[in-house]
Coordinates of C-alpha atoms in Angstrom, one line a residue:
M1 CA 106.9 73.2 103.1
T2 CA 110.2 72.0 101.7
T3 CA 112.3 74.8 103.1
S4 CA 114.1 74.8 106.4
Q5 CA 113.2 77.0 109.4
H6 CA 114.0 80.6 108.8
R7 CA 117.1 81.6 110.7
P8 CA 117.6 85.0 112.3
P9 CA 119.9 87.5 110.7
G10 CA 123.6 87.1 111.5
P11 CA 125.3 89.6 113.8
G12 CA 126.0 93.0 112.4
A13 CA 124.7 94.3 109.1
P14 CA 122.4 92.1 107.0
R15 CA 123.7 90.4 103.9
I16 CA 121.2 90.9 101.1
G17 CA 121.4 89.2 97.7
L18 CA 119.9 90.5 94.5
L19 CA 119.1 88.1 91.6
G20 CA 117.9 89.2 88.2
S21 CA 118.8 89.7 84.6
Y22 CA 121.7 91.9 85.5
G23 CA 125.0 92.4 83.8
G24 CA 124.6 95.0 81.1
Y25 CA 122.5 93.1 78.6
N26 CA 119.7 95.7 78.7
I27 CA 119.3 99.3 79.8
G28 CA 115.9 98.6 81.4
D29 CA 117.3 95.8 83.6
E30 CA 120.2 98.0 84.7
A31 CA 117.7 100.7 85.6
I32 CA 115.8 98.2 87.7
L33 CA 119.0 97.1 89.5
Q34 CA 120.0 100.7 90.3
C35 CA 116.6 101.4 91.8
V36 CA 116.4 98.2 93.9
L37 CA 119.9 98.8 95.2
G38 CA 118.9 102.3 96.1
C39 CA 115.8 101.1 97.9
L40 CA 117.7 98.6 100.0
R41 CA 120.4 101.1 100.7
G42 CA 117.8 103.5 101.9
H43 CA 116.3 100.9 104.3
R44 CA 119.6 99.5 105.5
P45 CA 122.5 101.9 104.9
G46 CA 125.0 99.4 106.5
A47 CA 123.8 96.3 104.7
R48 CA 126.1 94.3 102.5
L49 CA 124.4 94.2 99.1
I50 CA 125.5 91.3 96.9
V51 CA 124.4 91.2 93.2
F52 CA 124.3 87.9 91.3
S53 CA 125.3 88.9 87.8
R54 CA 125.6 87.4 84.3
D55 CA 128.6 89.7 83.7
A56 CA 130.3 90.4 87.0
E57 CA 132.8 92.8 85.5
H58 CA 130.2 95.0 84.0
T59 CA 128.2 95.1 87.2
R60 CA 131.2 96.0 89.2
A61 CA 132.0 98.8 86.8
H62 CA 128.5 100.3 86.5
Q63 CA 126.7 99.6 89.9
P64 CA 128.7 101.4 92.6
M65 CA 126.1 100.7 95.3
A66 CA 126.8 96.9 95.0
D67 CA 129.3 95.8 97.7
E68 CA 129.9 92.4 96.1
V69 CA 129.2 90.9 92.7
V70 CA 128.9 87.2 92.2
P71 CA 128.9 85.5 88.8
W72 CA 126.3 82.7 88.6
E73 CA 126.6 81.5 85.0
G74 CA 129.6 79.4 83.8
V75 CA 130.9 78.8 87.3
P76 CA 130.7 75.8 89.6
Y77 CA 127.3 75.8 91.3
R78 CA 129.0 75.1 94.7
Q79 CA 130.5 78.6 94.6
V80 CA 127.1 80.2 94.2
T81 CA 125.6 77.9 96.8
D82 CA 128.1 79.0 99.4
V83 CA 127.2 82.7 98.9
L84 CA 123.5 82.0 98.9
A85 CA 123.8 80.1 102.2
G86 CA 125.4 83.1 103.9
L87 CA 122.6 85.5 103.0
D88 CA 119.9 86.9 105.3
L89 CA 117.6 87.9 102.5
L90 CA 117.5 87.1 98.7
V91 CA 115.6 89.5 96.5
L92 CA 114.4 88.1 93.2
G93 CA 114.0 90.7 90.5
G94 CA 112.6 93.0 89.6
G95 CA 111.8 92.8 86.0
G96 CA 110.5 90.1 83.6
I97 CA 112.5 87.0 84.6
L98 CA 109.8 84.3 85.0
Y99 CA 109.4 83.0 81.5
D100 CA 109.9 79.8 79.6
G101 CA 113.5 78.5 79.7
E102 CA 114.7 81.0 82.3
A103 CA 112.2 80.8 85.2
R104 CA 113.6 77.4 86.3
R105 CA 117.2 78.7 86.3
Y106 CA 116.4 81.7 88.5
L107 CA 114.2 79.7 90.8
K108 CA 116.8 77.0 91.3
L109 CA 118.9 79.7 93.1
V110 CA 115.9 80.9 95.1
R111 CA 115.1 77.3 96.2
T112 CA 118.7 76.8 97.3
A113 CA 118.5 79.9 99.4
Q114 CA 115.2 78.7 100.9
T115 CA 116.7 75.3 101.9
H116 CA 119.3 77.2 103.9
G117 CA 116.7 79.2 105.8
V118 CA 117.2 82.4 103.8
R119 CA 114.2 84.8 103.6
T120 CA 113.1 85.4 100.0
F121 CA 111.2 88.3 98.4
A122 CA 110.0 88.7 94.8
Y123 CA 110.5 92.4 93.9
A124 CA 108.0 93.6 91.2
V125 CA 108.7 90.7 88.9
G126 CA 107.2 90.1 85.5
A127 CA 105.9 86.7 84.4
G128 CA 105.1 85.0 81.1
P129 CA 105.0 83.3 78.8
L130 CA 105.0 80.1 80.9
R131 CA 104.1 77.1 78.8
E132 CA 106.9 74.6 79.6
S133 CA 106.2 72.1 82.3
D134 CA 109.5 72.5 84.1
D135 CA 109.2 76.2 84.4
R136 CA 105.5 76.0 85.5
E137 CA 106.4 73.5 88.2
A138 CA 109.3 75.6 89.5
V139 CA 107.1 78.7 89.6
R140 CA 104.3 76.9 91.5
T141 CA 106.5 75.3 94.1
V142 CA 109.2 78.0 94.8
L143 CA 106.9 81.0 94.8
A144 CA 104.6 79.2 97.3
D145 CA 107.5 79.3 99.9
M146 CA 108.6 82.9 99.3
D147 CA 107.9 85.4 102.1
E148 CA 106.1 87.8 99.7
V149 CA 105.6 87.9 95.9
V150 CA 105.1 91.3 94.3
V151 CA 104.5 91.5 90.6
R152 CA 104.8 94.6 88.5
D153 CA 101.5 94.4 86.5
Q154 CA 98.2 92.8 86.3
E155 CA 99.2 90.6 83.3
S156 CA 101.9 88.9 85.4
R157 CA 99.4 88.1 88.1
L158 CA 97.1 86.5 85.6
V159 CA 99.9 84.4 84.2
L160 CA 100.9 83.2 87.6
E161 CA 97.4 82.4 88.6
E162 CA 96.9 80.4 85.4
V163 CA 100.1 78.4 86.2
G164 CA 98.6 77.5 89.5
V165 CA 100.2 79.8 92.0
E166 CA 97.7 79.8 95.0
R167 CA 99.0 82.6 97.2
D168 CA 98.5 86.3 97.6
L169 CA 100.1 88.3 94.8
V170 CA 100.6 92.0 95.2
V171 CA 100.5 94.1 92.0
T172 CA 102.6 97.3 92.1
A173 CA 104.6 98.8 89.2
D174 CA 108.0 98.7 87.5
P175 CA 110.9 99.6 89.9
A176 CA 112.5 101.9 87.2
L177 CA 109.7 104.4 87.6
L178 CA 111.8 105.7 90.6
L179 CA 115.0 106.1 88.6
P180 CA 116.7 109.5 89.1
P181 CA 117.7 111.4 85.9
E182 CA 121.2 112.4 85.0
P183 CA 122.2 115.2 82.7
F184 CA 122.6 114.6 79.0
T185 CA 125.0 117.3 77.8
A186 CA 125.2 119.3 74.6
E187 CA 128.6 117.7 74.0
M188 CA 127.0 114.2 74.0
M189 CA 124.4 115.4 71.5
R190 CA 127.1 116.9 69.3
Q191 CA 129.1 113.7 69.3
E192 CA 126.0 111.7 68.2
G193 CA 125.3 114.2 65.4
V194 CA 121.9 115.2 66.7
P195 CA 120.9 118.8 65.8
A196 CA 120.8 121.0 68.8
H197 CA 117.8 123.2 67.9
A198 CA 115.5 120.9 66.0
R199 CA 112.2 119.3 66.9
L200 CA 113.1 115.7 67.8
V201 CA 111.1 112.5 67.9
G202 CA 112.5 109.5 69.8
M203 CA 111.9 106.1 68.3
S204 CA 112.6 102.6 69.7
V205 CA 112.6 99.5 67.5
R206 CA 113.5 95.9 68.1
E207 CA 113.0 92.6 66.3
P208 CA 109.3 92.1 65.2
G209 CA 108.5 89.3 67.6
R210 CA 104.9 88.0 67.7
A211 CA 103.4 91.4 67.3
A212 CA 104.3 91.1 63.6
E213 CA 104.7 87.4 63.2
K214 CA 102.8 87.4 59.9
L215 CA 104.9 90.2 58.5
D216 CA 108.3 89.4 57.1
E217 CA 111.2 91.4 58.5
G218 CA 111.6 93.6 55.4
D219 CA 107.9 94.7 55.4
Y220 CA 108.2 95.3 59.2
H221 CA 111.1 97.6 58.7
A222 CA 109.3 99.4 55.8
L223 CA 106.3 99.9 58.0
L224 CA 108.4 101.6 60.7
A225 CA 110.2 103.6 58.0
D226 CA 106.8 104.9 56.8
V227 CA 106.1 106.0 60.4
A228 CA 109.4 107.8 60.7
D229 CA 108.9 109.6 57.4
F230 CA 105.5 110.7 58.5
L231 CA 106.9 112.2 61.7
V232 CA 109.6 114.0 59.7
R233 CA 106.9 115.5 57.3
R234 CA 104.2 116.1 59.8
L235 CA 106.3 117.7 62.6
D236 CA 109.2 119.0 60.6
A237 CA 111.3 116.8 62.9
H238 CA 114.4 114.8 63.1
V239 CA 114.0 111.1 64.3
V240 CA 116.4 109.8 66.9
F241 CA 116.6 106.0 67.1
M242 CA 117.4 105.0 70.7
P243 CA 118.7 101.4 71.1
M244 CA 118.0 100.0 74.5
E245 CA 120.1 96.9 73.9
R246 CA 122.8 96.0 71.3
H247 CA 120.6 94.1 68.9
D248 CA 118.3 97.1 68.5
V249 CA 121.0 98.8 66.5
R250 CA 120.6 96.5 63.5
H251 CA 116.9 97.0 63.3
A252 CA 117.3 100.8 63.6
H253 CA 119.7 100.8 60.7
A254 CA 117.3 98.7 58.7
V255 CA 114.5 101.2 59.3
L256 CA 116.7 104.2 58.6
S257 CA 117.9 102.7 55.3
R258 CA 114.2 102.4 54.1
M259 CA 113.3 106.0 55.0
S260 CA 112.7 108.5 52.1
A261 CA 114.4 111.1 54.3
P262 CA 117.3 109.2 55.9
D263 CA 119.2 112.5 56.4
R264 CA 116.6 113.4 59.1
G265 CA 117.4 110.3 61.2
R266 CA 120.2 109.5 63.7
I267 CA 121.0 106.3 65.5
L268 CA 122.8 106.5 68.9
H269 CA 125.8 104.3 69.2
S270 CA 127.5 105.2 72.4
A271 CA 126.8 103.5 75.8
Y272 CA 125.0 105.6 78.4
T273 CA 123.8 105.0 81.9
P274 CA 120.1 104.5 82.5
G275 CA 120.0 107.9 84.2
Q276 CA 121.5 109.6 81.2
V277 CA 119.0 107.9 78.9
L278 CA 116.2 109.2 81.2
G279 CA 117.9 112.7 81.2
L280 CA 118.0 112.9 77.4
M281 CA 114.3 112.3 77.2
S282 CA 113.8 115.9 78.3
H283 CA 115.1 117.1 74.9
L284 CA 112.5 115.2 72.9
D285 CA 109.1 116.3 71.8
L286 CA 107.3 112.9 71.2
V287 CA 108.2 109.2 71.3
V288 CA 107.0 106.2 69.4
G289 CA 108.4 102.8 70.3
M290 CA 108.4 99.2 71.5
R291 CA 110.8 98.9 74.4
L292 CA 109.1 99.0 77.8
H293 CA 111.7 101.2 79.6
F294 CA 112.0 103.5 76.6
L295 CA 108.3 104.2 77.2
I296 CA 108.6 104.4 80.9
F297 CA 111.4 107.0 80.6
A298 CA 109.3 109.0 78.2
A299 CA 106.3 109.0 80.5
L300 CA 108.5 110.1 83.4
S301 CA 109.6 113.0 81.3
G302 CA 106.0 114.1 80.5
L303 CA 106.2 113.3 76.8
P304 CA 103.4 112.2 74.4
V305 CA 103.9 108.5 74.1
L306 CA 102.7 106.1 71.4
P307 CA 103.6 102.5 72.4
L308 CA 103.9 99.8 69.7
P309 CA 103.3 96.8 71.9
Y310 CA 105.1 93.5 71.1
A311 CA 104.3 91.8 74.4
G312 CA 101.8 91.9 77.2
K313 CA 104.1 94.0 79.5
V314 CA 104.1 96.8 77.0
F315 CA 100.4 96.6 76.4
D316 CA 99.7 96.6 80.2
F317 CA 101.9 99.7 80.6
A318 CA 100.1 101.5 77.7
R319 CA 96.7 100.7 79.3
R320 CA 97.8 102.0 82.7
L321 CA 99.2 105.1 81.1
G322 CA 96.0 105.8 79.2
A323 CA 98.0 105.7 75.9
P324 CA 96.4 104.4 72.6
A325 CA 95.9 100.6 72.8
L326 CA 97.6 99.2 69.7
V327 CA 98.2 95.5 69.4
G328 CA 100.2 94.1 66.5
V329 CA 100.8 94.7 62.8
A330 CA 98.3 94.0 60.0
R331 CA 99.3 93.7 56.4
E332 CA 97.9 96.3 54.1
Q333 CA 98.1 99.9 55.2
V334 CA 99.7 102.1 57.7
G335 CA 96.8 104.6 57.9
L336 CA 95.5 103.9 61.3
L337 CA 98.9 104.1 62.9
L338 CA 99.7 107.4 61.3
A339 CA 96.3 108.8 62.2
E340 CA 97.0 107.8 65.8
V341 CA 100.4 109.6 65.8
D342 CA 98.7 112.7 64.3
R343 CA 95.9 112.7 67.0
L344 CA 98.4 112.1 69.8
W345 CA 100.3 115.2 68.8
D346 CA 97.3 117.4 68.4
E347 CA 95.5 116.2 71.6
F348 CA 98.4 116.0 74.0
P349 CA 98.0 119.5 75.6
Q350 CA 94.6 118.3 76.8
R351 CA 95.9 114.9 77.9
R352 CA 99.0 116.1 79.7
V353 CA 97.3 116.5 83.1
D354 CA 95.9 113.0 83.0
L355 CA 99.3 111.6 82.1
G356 CA 100.9 113.4 85.0
T357 CA 98.3 111.9 87.4
R358 CA 98.7 108.4 86.0
V359 CA 102.5 108.6 86.3
R360 CA 102.4 109.8 89.9
E361 CA 100.1 106.9 90.8
L362 CA 102.5 104.4 89.1
R363 CA 105.4 105.9 91.0
E364 CA 103.5 105.5 94.3
L365 CA 103.0 101.8 93.5
A366 CA 106.7 101.4 92.7
A367 CA 107.5 103.0 96.1
E368 CA 105.1 100.5 97.7
T369 CA 107.3 97.6 96.5
C370 CA 110.3 99.2 98.2
A371 CA 108.3 99.8 101.4
R372 CA 107.1 96.1 101.5
C373 CA 110.7 94.9 101.2
G374 CA 111.7 97.2 104.0
A375 CA 108.8 95.8 106.1
L376 CA 110.3 92.4 105.6
L377 CA 113.7 93.6 106.8
D378 CA 112.0 95.1 109.8
D379 CA 110.2 91.9 110.6
M380 CA 113.5 90.0 110.4
D381 CA 115.0 92.4 112.9
R382 CA 112.0 91.9 115.2
R383 CA 112.3 88.1 115.0
A384 CA 116.0 88.4 115.8
D385 CA 115.1 90.4 119.0
G386 CA 112.5 87.8 120.0
A387 CA 109.4 90.0 119.1
A388 CA 106.3 88.7 117.5
P389 CA 106.5 88.6 113.6
V390 CA 104.4 90.9 111.4
P391 CA 101.8 89.0 109.2
P392 CA 103.2 88.5 105.7
G393 CA 102.2 91.2 103.3
D394 CA 101.5 93.8 106.0
A395 CA 104.2 96.2 104.7
G396 CA 103.8 98.1 107.9
G397 CA 100.3 99.0 106.9
L398 CA 101.5 100.7 103.7
T399 CA 98.2 101.4 102.1
G400 CA 96.2 104.5 101.3
E401 CA 97.9 107.8 102.4
A402 CA 101.1 106.1 103.6
A403 CA 101.7 104.6 100.2
R404 CA 101.0 107.8 98.5
S405 CA 103.4 109.6 100.9
A406 CA 106.2 107.1 100.0
G407 CA 105.7 107.5 96.3
A408 CA 105.5 111.3 96.4
A409 CA 108.6 111.7 98.6
A410 CA 110.5 109.4 96.2
E411 CA 110.1 111.9 93.3
P412 CA 113.5 112.7 91.6
A413 CA 115.1 115.9 92.9
G414 CA 114.8 118.7 90.4
K415 CA 113.4 118.5 86.9
A416 CA 115.3 117.2 83.8
P417 CA 117.2 119.8 81.8
G418 CA 115.5 121.7 78.9
R419 CA 111.9 120.5 79.1
V420 CA 110.3 121.3 75.8
H421 CA 106.7 121.5 76.8
D422 CA 105.1 124.7 78.0
T423 CA 103.4 123.2 81.1
A424 CA 104.7 121.0 83.8
G425 CA 105.2 117.3 83.2
P426 CA 104.4 114.6 85.7
T427 CA 107.8 114.8 87.4
E428 CA 107.5 118.6 87.9
E429 CA 103.9 118.4 89.1
A430 CA 104.8 115.8 91.7
A431 CA 107.4 118.1 93.4
G432 CA 104.7 119.9 95.4
S433 CA 103.1 116.6 96.3
A434 CA 106.3 115.4 97.8
E435 CA 106.5 118.5 100.1
D436 CA 102.9 118.2 101.1
T437 CA 103.2 114.6 102.1
A438 CA 106.6 114.8 103.8
G439 CA 105.0 115.0 107.3
S440 CA 102.8 112.0 106.8
A441 CA 105.7 110.0 105.5
E442 CA 107.6 110.7 108.8
D443 CA 104.7 109.2 110.7
T444 CA 104.7 106.0 108.7
V445 CA 106.4 102.9 110.2
G446 CA 109.9 101.8 109.3
S447 CA 109.1 100.3 106.0
T448 CA 107.8 103.5 104.6
E449 CA 110.8 105.5 105.9
G450 CA 113.0 103.3 103.8
A451 CA 111.0 104.0 100.7
V452 CA 111.0 107.7 101.4
D453 CA 114.8 107.6 101.6
F454 CA 115.1 105.7 98.3
A455 CA 115.9 108.7 96.1
E456 CA 118.8 109.6 98.4
G457 CA 120.3 106.2 98.2
A458 CA 119.9 105.8 94.5
A459 CA 121.4 109.1 93.8
R460 CA 124.7 107.9 95.1
S461 CA 125.3 106.2 91.7
S462 CA 124.6 109.4 89.8
E463 CA 126.6 112.1 91.6
G464 CA 125.3 115.6 91.2
A465 CA 122.5 114.6 88.8
A466 CA 119.8 116.5 90.7
G467 CA 121.8 119.7 91.0
S468 CA 122.9 119.6 87.4
A469 CA 119.3 119.0 86.2
D470 CA 118.1 122.0 88.3
A471 CA 120.8 124.2 86.8
A472 CA 119.9 123.3 83.3
A473 CA 116.2 123.4 83.7
G474 CA 114.4 125.8 81.3
P475 CA 111.9 128.5 82.3
A476 CA 108.2 127.7 82.5
D477 CA 107.1 130.5 80.1
G478 CA 106.9 128.3 77.0
T479 CA 110.6 128.4 76.2
A480 CA 113.3 125.9 77.0
R481 CA 117.0 125.8 77.1
S482 CA 119.4 123.3 75.6
A483 CA 122.1 121.7 77.6
D484 CA 124.5 124.5 76.8
G485 CA 122.1 127.1 78.3
T486 CA 120.9 128.8 75.1
A487 CA 117.3 129.6 74.8
R488 CA 115.2 127.9 72.1
P489 CA 111.4 127.7 71.3
A490 CA 109.2 125.2 73.1
R491 CA 108.9 121.8 71.4
S492 CA 112.4 121.8 70.0
T493 CA 115.6 120.3 71.2
S494 CA 117.6 117.2 71.0
G495 CA 117.8 113.8 72.7
L496 CA 119.5 110.5 72.7
A497 CA 119.6 106.9 74.0
A498 CA 122.0 104.1 74.6
S499 CA 123.0 100.6 73.9
P500 CA 125.1 98.5 76.2
E501 CA 127.4 95.9 74.9
G502 CA 126.7 92.2 75.0
S503 CA 122.9 92.4 75.3
E504 CA 120.7 89.5 74.5
D505 CA 116.9 89.1 74.3
P506 CA 115.6 85.6 74.9
E507 CA 112.7 84.3 72.8
G508 CA 110.5 84.6 75.9
S509 CA 110.2 88.4 75.2
D510 CA 108.0 87.8 72.2
A511 CA 104.8 87.1 74.1
T512 CA 101.6 88.1 72.2
A513 CA 100.0 91.3 73.5
P514 CA 96.5 90.9 74.9
A515 CA 93.4 92.8 74.1
A516 CA 92.7 96.1 75.8
P517 CA 90.4 96.0 78.9
A518 CA 87.9 98.9 78.8
E519 CA 89.1 102.2 80.3
P520 CA 86.7 103.9 82.6
G521 CA 85.1 106.9 80.9
G522 CA 86.7 106.2 77.5
G523 CA 87.9 103.6 75.0
P524 CA 91.2 101.8 74.8
G525 CA 92.9 105.1 74.3
G526 CA 91.9 106.4 77.7
P527 CA 90.3 109.9 78.0
G528 CA 89.7 111.1 74.5
G529 CA 90.2 107.6 73.0
T530 CA 88.3 106.4 70.0
G531 CA 87.1 103.0 71.3
A532 CA 87.8 99.7 69.6
V533 CA 88.9 99.8 66.0
V534 CA 88.9 96.7 63.8
P535 CA 92.6 95.9 62.9
V536 CA 93.5 96.8 59.3
A537 CA 96.5 95.9 57.3
H538 CA 100.1 97.1 57.6
G539 CA 99.7 99.1 60.8
F540 CA 99.5 98.6 64.6
A541 CA 95.8 98.4 65.0
Q542 CA 93.7 99.2 68.1
A543 CA 92.5 96.2 70.0
P544 CA 89.1 94.9 69.0
E545 CA 86.7 94.3 71.9
G546 CA 86.7 90.7 73.2
A547 CA 90.0 89.8 71.7
E548 CA 91.8 86.9 73.4
R549 CA 94.4 87.7 76.0
G550 CA 98.0 86.9 75.2
G551 CA 100.6 84.7 76.8
G552 CA 102.2 87.0 79.3
V553 CA 104.9 89.6 79.7
G554 CA 108.2 88.3 78.5
R555 CA 111.7 89.4 79.4
E556 CA 112.8 92.9 80.4
D557 CA 113.6 95.7 78.1

C-alpha cells in the first residue's frame, strides 16, 4: 500500500470529484458525465460536485449539476493537487479512459488523491488498448489501491486482467444507458433540412481506424456510400448523418459526396445536448453506425440497430444487444453487409421483444454502478460515525432483485416523442416494470435508494424533458406523431444528431474488434442469427469462429 490512511469525510456535505474525458469533445462523454452527476446528486443532494474538465468553460455552460469545475490540463499541477487533497471521494470515469497515452495521465491524479487519503471509485470505465509499459504500470499499481473498480464491459475486464490487475473487477454497463431523453422539435428538424414526413435512417461514421486498416480512406467512404444508397433504394428513405464529435462531420461529407442519391442525405451541423440526441432517435426507423453512444441511444429508443464495430467496446455492446456481429471491412464486395441490413429490417418485428429485454438488463447493470458508488458513500458515513465498515464491493447487497429494482426504477419518465414503431420499444415496456418494483426498491439499503433516485437528479439538467416527451408521444395503434403534433404513418418521421465543438479522438480509440463469442441459442447475430460467416471483400463481415480477440476498448464515443 502506497496510499495514506483513509481519512473521514470533512464536516458538512461531502466534496466529490469527477475525473474523465469531459469538456465537450464528444457527445458520449458528456452523456456519461450527466448521468454520473445525476447518480451522485441522487445519493447526496447536498454534496459539492467538482468536475475536472479539459474545457472548464464548456463544462460550466453545459453541466448545471456541477457545483465547481476545475481545469486540469495546461495549468500548474499544484492547483489541481490542492483541489484533489480537499476531496472526500474521487470518481474516475465513466467511459473509455484507460488506454495507451492517456491512462497514466488520469491515474496520476488518482494516485495524488490516494496519497492524501481520498477514497477512490472507478465508475464503469473502459480499458484498452494498453500496450505501453508506463500505462500498464500505472494501471496495475493505482487500480490496486482503489476502493472499488467497476468496468463497463467484459472486454475491459479482460484487458485489465491481461495487464496484471489482480483484484476484483465488477462488470456492469455504460452509464449513458440511464440518460433521460429531451424533446427534439419540429423546428430543429426544419432548420437542419430533414423532411418531416419521410422514412429516416440514422447513420454514424467516423475515421476508418483499425476496422478498415487495409482499406484506403476513399474506398472506405465509397463502401459506406454504397450502404447509404442501398438504404435509400430499399426503404425509400432519407439518410441522416449524425456526427457525435466534430471530426465526424468531414467523414460524413465524404460519404455523402460519393452517394448516387446525395439529395436523399442530410448532415446535422448544429450542437445539441446528449438528451436531445437521444430524443431525436424516436423519429428514426433504423440506424447503421460506428459510434458507441449513437448505438446506445438507438437501442434505448427501440430501433433496429446494425453496428459497424471499429473497436472492442462497440463489438461488446453489439454482442450484449444481440445485434449482428460484424468485425471489420474486407476488400471486394459489399454484399454481406447489404444482406445484413436487409434482414435486420425484415426480421426486426420478431426481434423487438428480445431487444427490449436486453436493454432493460443493461439498464439494470448501469443502475448497479450507481448503487455501488452510493454504498461507498454510505460506508464513508459509517466510518465517520465510528461504525464498522462494509466489506468492499458489497454495494449494500445490491444483487438479484435489488439490482433489478434499481434499474427498473431508473427508467426515463415518459416515452420519447413520435415513436415510429407499432409496438412498444424497450423504454416503454420498462415503465410497468418500474411500477412493479417500486416497493422492493424502497426496502433496499441506502445505496439502492440513491440509484432509484437517479432519474430525478439527472432530470434537473433537462428541465421539462419528461413532460414534453409525454405530450408529444404518439398513439400505440400503429401511427405516430411528429414533433408538431400531426399524425403520420408508422415507420416514417425525422431525426437528427449533434456535434460539439473542439472534439478530439485519440489514437487509442482504434483498437481492433475481437471475434464474437457464441450467443446462447443462436449464432453471433443472437436469436435468428446466421452463425459465423467467412469475411468477404469490401464489407463488414461477420466474425469467423475462433478469431483472435482484439486489443481492447479504446476511448469514448
